[in-house]
CSV table of C-alpha atoms in Angstrom, one decimal:
chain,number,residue,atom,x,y,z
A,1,UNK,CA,138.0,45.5,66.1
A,2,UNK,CA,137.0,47.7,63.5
A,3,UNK,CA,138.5,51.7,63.0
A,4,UNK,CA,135.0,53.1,64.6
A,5,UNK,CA,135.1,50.5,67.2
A,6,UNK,CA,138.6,51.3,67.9
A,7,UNK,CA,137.8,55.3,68.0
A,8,UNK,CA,134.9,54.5,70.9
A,9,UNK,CA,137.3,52.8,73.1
A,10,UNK,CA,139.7,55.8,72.3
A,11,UNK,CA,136.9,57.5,73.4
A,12,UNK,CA,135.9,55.7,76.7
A,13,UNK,CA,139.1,55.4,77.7
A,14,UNK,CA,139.6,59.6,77.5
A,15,UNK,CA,136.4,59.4,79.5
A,16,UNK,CA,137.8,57.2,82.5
A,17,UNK,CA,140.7,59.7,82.4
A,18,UNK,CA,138.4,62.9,82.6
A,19,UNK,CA,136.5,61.0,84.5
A,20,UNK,CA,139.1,60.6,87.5
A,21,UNK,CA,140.2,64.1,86.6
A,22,UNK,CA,137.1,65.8,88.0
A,23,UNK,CA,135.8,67.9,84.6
A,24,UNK,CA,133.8,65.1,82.6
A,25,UNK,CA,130.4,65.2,84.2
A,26,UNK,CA,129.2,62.8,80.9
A,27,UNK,CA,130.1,61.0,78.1
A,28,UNK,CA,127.6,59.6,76.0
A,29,UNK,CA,128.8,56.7,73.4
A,30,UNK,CA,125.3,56.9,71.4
A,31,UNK,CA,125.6,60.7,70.1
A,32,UNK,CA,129.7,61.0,70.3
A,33,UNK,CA,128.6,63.6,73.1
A,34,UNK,CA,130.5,65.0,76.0
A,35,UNK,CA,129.2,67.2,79.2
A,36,UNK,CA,131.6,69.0,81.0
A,37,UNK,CA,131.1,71.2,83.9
A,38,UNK,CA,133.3,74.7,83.4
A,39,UNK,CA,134.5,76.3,86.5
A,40,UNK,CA,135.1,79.9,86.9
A,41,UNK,CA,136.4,82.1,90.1
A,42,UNK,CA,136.9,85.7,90.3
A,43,UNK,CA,138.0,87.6,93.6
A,44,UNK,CA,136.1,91.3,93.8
A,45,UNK,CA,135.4,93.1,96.3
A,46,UNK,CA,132.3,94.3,98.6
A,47,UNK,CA,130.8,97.6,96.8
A,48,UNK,CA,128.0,98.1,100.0
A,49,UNK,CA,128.2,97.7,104.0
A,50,UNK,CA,125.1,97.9,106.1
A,51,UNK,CA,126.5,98.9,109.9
A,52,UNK,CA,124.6,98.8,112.9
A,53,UNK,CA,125.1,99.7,116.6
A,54,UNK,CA,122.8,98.3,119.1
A,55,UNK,CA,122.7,99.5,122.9
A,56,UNK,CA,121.1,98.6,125.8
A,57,UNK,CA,120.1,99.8,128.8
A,58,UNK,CA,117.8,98.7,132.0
A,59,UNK,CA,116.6,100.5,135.7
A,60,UNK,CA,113.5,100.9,137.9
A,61,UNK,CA,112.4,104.1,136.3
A,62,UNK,CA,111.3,104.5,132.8
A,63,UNK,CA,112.2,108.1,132.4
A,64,UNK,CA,116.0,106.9,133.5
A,65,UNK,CA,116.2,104.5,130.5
A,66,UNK,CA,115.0,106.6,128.0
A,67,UNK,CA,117.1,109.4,129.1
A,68,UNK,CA,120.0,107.0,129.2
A,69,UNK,CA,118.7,105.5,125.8
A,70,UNK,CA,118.6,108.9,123.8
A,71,UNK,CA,122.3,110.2,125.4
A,72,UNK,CA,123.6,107.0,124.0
A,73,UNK,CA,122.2,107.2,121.3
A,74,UNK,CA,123.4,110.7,120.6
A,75,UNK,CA,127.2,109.5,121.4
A,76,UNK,CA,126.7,107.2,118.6
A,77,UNK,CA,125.1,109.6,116.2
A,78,UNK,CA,128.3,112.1,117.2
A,79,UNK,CA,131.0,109.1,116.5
A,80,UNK,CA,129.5,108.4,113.3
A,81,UNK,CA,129.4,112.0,112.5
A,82,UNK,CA,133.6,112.4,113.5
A,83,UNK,CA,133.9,109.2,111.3
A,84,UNK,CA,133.0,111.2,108.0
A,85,UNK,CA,129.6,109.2,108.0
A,86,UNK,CA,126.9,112.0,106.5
A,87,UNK,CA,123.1,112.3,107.8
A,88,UNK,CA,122.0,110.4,104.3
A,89,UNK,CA,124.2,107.4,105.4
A,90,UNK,CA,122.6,106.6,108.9
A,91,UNK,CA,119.2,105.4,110.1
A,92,UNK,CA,118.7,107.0,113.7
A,93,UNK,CA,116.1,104.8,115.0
A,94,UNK,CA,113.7,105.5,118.0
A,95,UNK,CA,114.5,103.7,121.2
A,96,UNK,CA,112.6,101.2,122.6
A,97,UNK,CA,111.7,100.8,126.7
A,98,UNK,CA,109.3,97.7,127.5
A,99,UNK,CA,107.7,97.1,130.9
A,100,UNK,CA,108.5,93.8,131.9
A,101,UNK,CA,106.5,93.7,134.9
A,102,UNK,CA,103.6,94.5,132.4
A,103,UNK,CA,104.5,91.2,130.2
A,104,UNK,CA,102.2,88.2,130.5
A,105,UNK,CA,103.6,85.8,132.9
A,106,UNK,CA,106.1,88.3,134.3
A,107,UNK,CA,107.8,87.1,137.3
A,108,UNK,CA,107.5,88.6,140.4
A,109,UNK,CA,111.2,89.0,141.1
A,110,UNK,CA,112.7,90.3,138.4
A,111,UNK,CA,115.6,93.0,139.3
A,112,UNK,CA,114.9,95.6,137.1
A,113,UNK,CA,111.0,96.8,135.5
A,114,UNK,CA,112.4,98.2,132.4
A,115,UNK,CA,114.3,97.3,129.6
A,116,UNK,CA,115.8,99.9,126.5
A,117,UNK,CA,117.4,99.1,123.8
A,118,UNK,CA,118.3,101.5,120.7
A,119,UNK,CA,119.9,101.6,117.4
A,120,UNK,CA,122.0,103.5,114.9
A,121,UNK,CA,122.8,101.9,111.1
A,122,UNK,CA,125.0,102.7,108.6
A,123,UNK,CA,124.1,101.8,105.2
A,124,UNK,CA,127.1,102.4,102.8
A,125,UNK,CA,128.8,102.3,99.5
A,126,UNK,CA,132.0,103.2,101.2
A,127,UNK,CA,132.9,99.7,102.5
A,128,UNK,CA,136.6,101.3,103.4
A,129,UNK,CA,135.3,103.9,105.6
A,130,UNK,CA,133.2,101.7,107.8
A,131,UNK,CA,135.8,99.2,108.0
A,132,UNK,CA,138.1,101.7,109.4
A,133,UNK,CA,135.1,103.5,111.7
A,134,UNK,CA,134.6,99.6,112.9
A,135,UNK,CA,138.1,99.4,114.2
A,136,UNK,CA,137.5,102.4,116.2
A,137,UNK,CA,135.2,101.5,118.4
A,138,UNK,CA,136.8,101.5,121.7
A,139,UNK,CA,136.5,105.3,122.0
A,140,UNK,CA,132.6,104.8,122.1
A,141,UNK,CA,132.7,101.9,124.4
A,142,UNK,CA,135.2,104.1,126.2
A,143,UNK,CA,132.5,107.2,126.7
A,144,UNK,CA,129.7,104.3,128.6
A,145,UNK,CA,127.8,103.4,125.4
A,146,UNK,CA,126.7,99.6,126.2
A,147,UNK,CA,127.3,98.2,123.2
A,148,UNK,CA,124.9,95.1,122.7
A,149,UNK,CA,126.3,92.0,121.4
A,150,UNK,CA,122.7,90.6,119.9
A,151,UNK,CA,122.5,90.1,116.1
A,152,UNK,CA,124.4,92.7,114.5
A,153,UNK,CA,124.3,94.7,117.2
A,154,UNK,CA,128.4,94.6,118.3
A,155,UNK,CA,129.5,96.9,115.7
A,156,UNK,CA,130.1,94.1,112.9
A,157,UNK,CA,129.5,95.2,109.5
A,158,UNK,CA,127.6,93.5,106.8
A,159,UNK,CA,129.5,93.5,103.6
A,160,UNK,CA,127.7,93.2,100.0
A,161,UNK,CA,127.9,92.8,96.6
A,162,UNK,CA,125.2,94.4,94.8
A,163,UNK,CA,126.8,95.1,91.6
A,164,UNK,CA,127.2,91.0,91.1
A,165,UNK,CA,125.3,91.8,87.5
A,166,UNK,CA,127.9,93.9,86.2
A,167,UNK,CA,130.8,91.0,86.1
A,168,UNK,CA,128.8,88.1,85.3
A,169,UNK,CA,129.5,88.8,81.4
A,170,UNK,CA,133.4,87.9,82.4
A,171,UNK,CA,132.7,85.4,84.7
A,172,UNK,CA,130.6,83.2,83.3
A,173,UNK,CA,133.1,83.9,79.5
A,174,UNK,CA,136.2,82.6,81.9
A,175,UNK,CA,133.8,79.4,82.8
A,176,UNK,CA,132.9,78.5,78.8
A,177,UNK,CA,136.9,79.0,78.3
A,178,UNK,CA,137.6,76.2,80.8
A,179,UNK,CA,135.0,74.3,79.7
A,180,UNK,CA,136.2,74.0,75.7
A,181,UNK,CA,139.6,73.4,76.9
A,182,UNK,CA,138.6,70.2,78.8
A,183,UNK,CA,136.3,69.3,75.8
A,184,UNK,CA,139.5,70.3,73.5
A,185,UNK,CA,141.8,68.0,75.7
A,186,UNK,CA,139.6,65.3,76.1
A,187,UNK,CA,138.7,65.0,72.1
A,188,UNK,CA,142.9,65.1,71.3
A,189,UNK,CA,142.9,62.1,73.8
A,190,UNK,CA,140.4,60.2,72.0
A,191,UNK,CA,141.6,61.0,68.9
A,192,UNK,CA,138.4,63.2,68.0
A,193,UNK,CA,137.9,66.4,67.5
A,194,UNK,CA,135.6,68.8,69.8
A,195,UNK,CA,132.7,69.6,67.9
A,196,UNK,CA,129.7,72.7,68.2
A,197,UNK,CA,128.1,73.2,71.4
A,198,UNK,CA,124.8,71.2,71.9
A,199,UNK,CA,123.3,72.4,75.5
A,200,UNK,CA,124.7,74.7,78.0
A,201,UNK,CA,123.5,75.9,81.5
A,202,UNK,CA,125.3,78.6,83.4
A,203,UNK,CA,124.5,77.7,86.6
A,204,UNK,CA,124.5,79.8,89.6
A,205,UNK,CA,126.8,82.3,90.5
A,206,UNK,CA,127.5,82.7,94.2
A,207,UNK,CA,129.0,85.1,95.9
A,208,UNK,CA,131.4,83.8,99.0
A,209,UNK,CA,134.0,84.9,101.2
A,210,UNK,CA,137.7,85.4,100.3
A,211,UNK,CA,138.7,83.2,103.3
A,212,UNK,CA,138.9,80.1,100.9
A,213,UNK,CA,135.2,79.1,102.7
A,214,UNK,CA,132.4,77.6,100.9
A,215,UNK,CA,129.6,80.5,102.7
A,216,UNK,CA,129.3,84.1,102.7
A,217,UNK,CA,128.9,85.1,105.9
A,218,UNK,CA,129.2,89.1,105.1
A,219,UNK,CA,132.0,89.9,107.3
A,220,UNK,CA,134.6,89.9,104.9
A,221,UNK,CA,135.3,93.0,102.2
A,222,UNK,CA,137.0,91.1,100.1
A,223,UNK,CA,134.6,88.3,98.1
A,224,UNK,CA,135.1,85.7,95.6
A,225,UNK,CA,132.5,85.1,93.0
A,226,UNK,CA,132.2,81.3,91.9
A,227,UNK,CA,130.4,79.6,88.9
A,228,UNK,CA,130.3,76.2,87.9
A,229,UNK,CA,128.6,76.1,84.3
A,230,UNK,CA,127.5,72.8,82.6
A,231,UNK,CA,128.1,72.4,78.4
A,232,UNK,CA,127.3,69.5,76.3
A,233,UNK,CA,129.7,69.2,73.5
A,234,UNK,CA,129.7,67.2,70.1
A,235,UNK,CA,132.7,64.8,69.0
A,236,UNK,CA,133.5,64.8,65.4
């Protein structure tokens, strides 16, 4: 076997090795080239909450729900209010009361005619705050409000991350670092050298939860951002 035939199964061999490993996503013997995927992870944390509180109410007599409706939804507008949440950080929505004996197909024996529901959000940078105003619920449920537990009605907060732009610079920099070190360690294995970059995709960044879970499910402050970026590097 000649030096350059010896050098390829140098080469090949490193490959199985990487390979097994988990970085190598390619080795091409035809253009000495090497593509391997560069993982980065960053914990962060959520920079925006979106909060609502549903509430529902029901009776025989519209003017009884609504009443009901709009001292509920007062008591939640007042809570927020003791929280430290200003009038430019909630949405006071109108309630709602539907007729359900006017419904198509209504049944005949339905125990109540009329069904409320209303709603109060919270749409803030301070992520801290509504965590801590979350946690204090049981003095609202406490004063009667029905707290609804439909969607994201139950006084769950939505966490986000809106300023995701901002750190991708370091993220996806930590992900080409990885990445040359496996192309680094893999050419010293085959007795090559790792040459210029040929091809690289960033890939997607996602944004997940800091349980160590593959989703973001927005209940979490705490996030971690992933990216797994592909480069194509020369051997010399």
């Amino acid at each position: 076997m000649g030096r350059f035939g010896a050098a390829l199964l140098a080469i090949a061999i490193a490959a199985a090795g990487f390979f097994i490993g988990g970085g190598l996503q390619q080795f091409r013997m035809a253009d000495r080239s090497v593509t391997i995927k560069g993982l980065a992870e960053q914990p962060t944390k959520s920079d925006f909450a979106v909060w609502t509180l549903s509430f529902r109410r029901g009776g025989n007599a519209f003017g009884s729900v609504h009443s009901e409706l709009t001292d509920d939804r007062a008591r939640v507008v007042a809570f927020l209010r003791e929280q430290g949440f200003g009038d430019d950080e909630m949405e006071i929505h109108p309630v709602q009361v539907q007729d359900l004996f006017a419904r198509e197909y209504a049944q005949a024996n339905l125990p109540l005619r009329y069904n409320g529901q209303g709603r109060v959000s919270v749409k803030s940078p301070r992520v801290d705050a509504v965590a801590a105003a979350a946690n204090r619920l049981d003095s609202l449920i406490a004063a009667g409000v029905p707290l609804t537990g439909e969607g994201e009605g139950l006084g769950v907060p939505q966490y986000q991350l809106r300023g995701v732009n901002a750190l991708k610079p370091a993220l996806l920099a930590a992900a080409t670092r990885n990445a040359r070190e496996q192309a680094e360690k893999f050419a010293a294995d085959a007795g090559a050298r790792r040459g210029t970059l040929k091809r690289a995709d960033q890939g997607v960044i996602r944004v997940l939860d800091d349980d160590g879970g593959e989703f973001e499910t927005g209940r979490t402050i705490g996030k971690r951002l992933r990216v797994v970026s592909t480069f194509v590097f020369m051997l010399d």
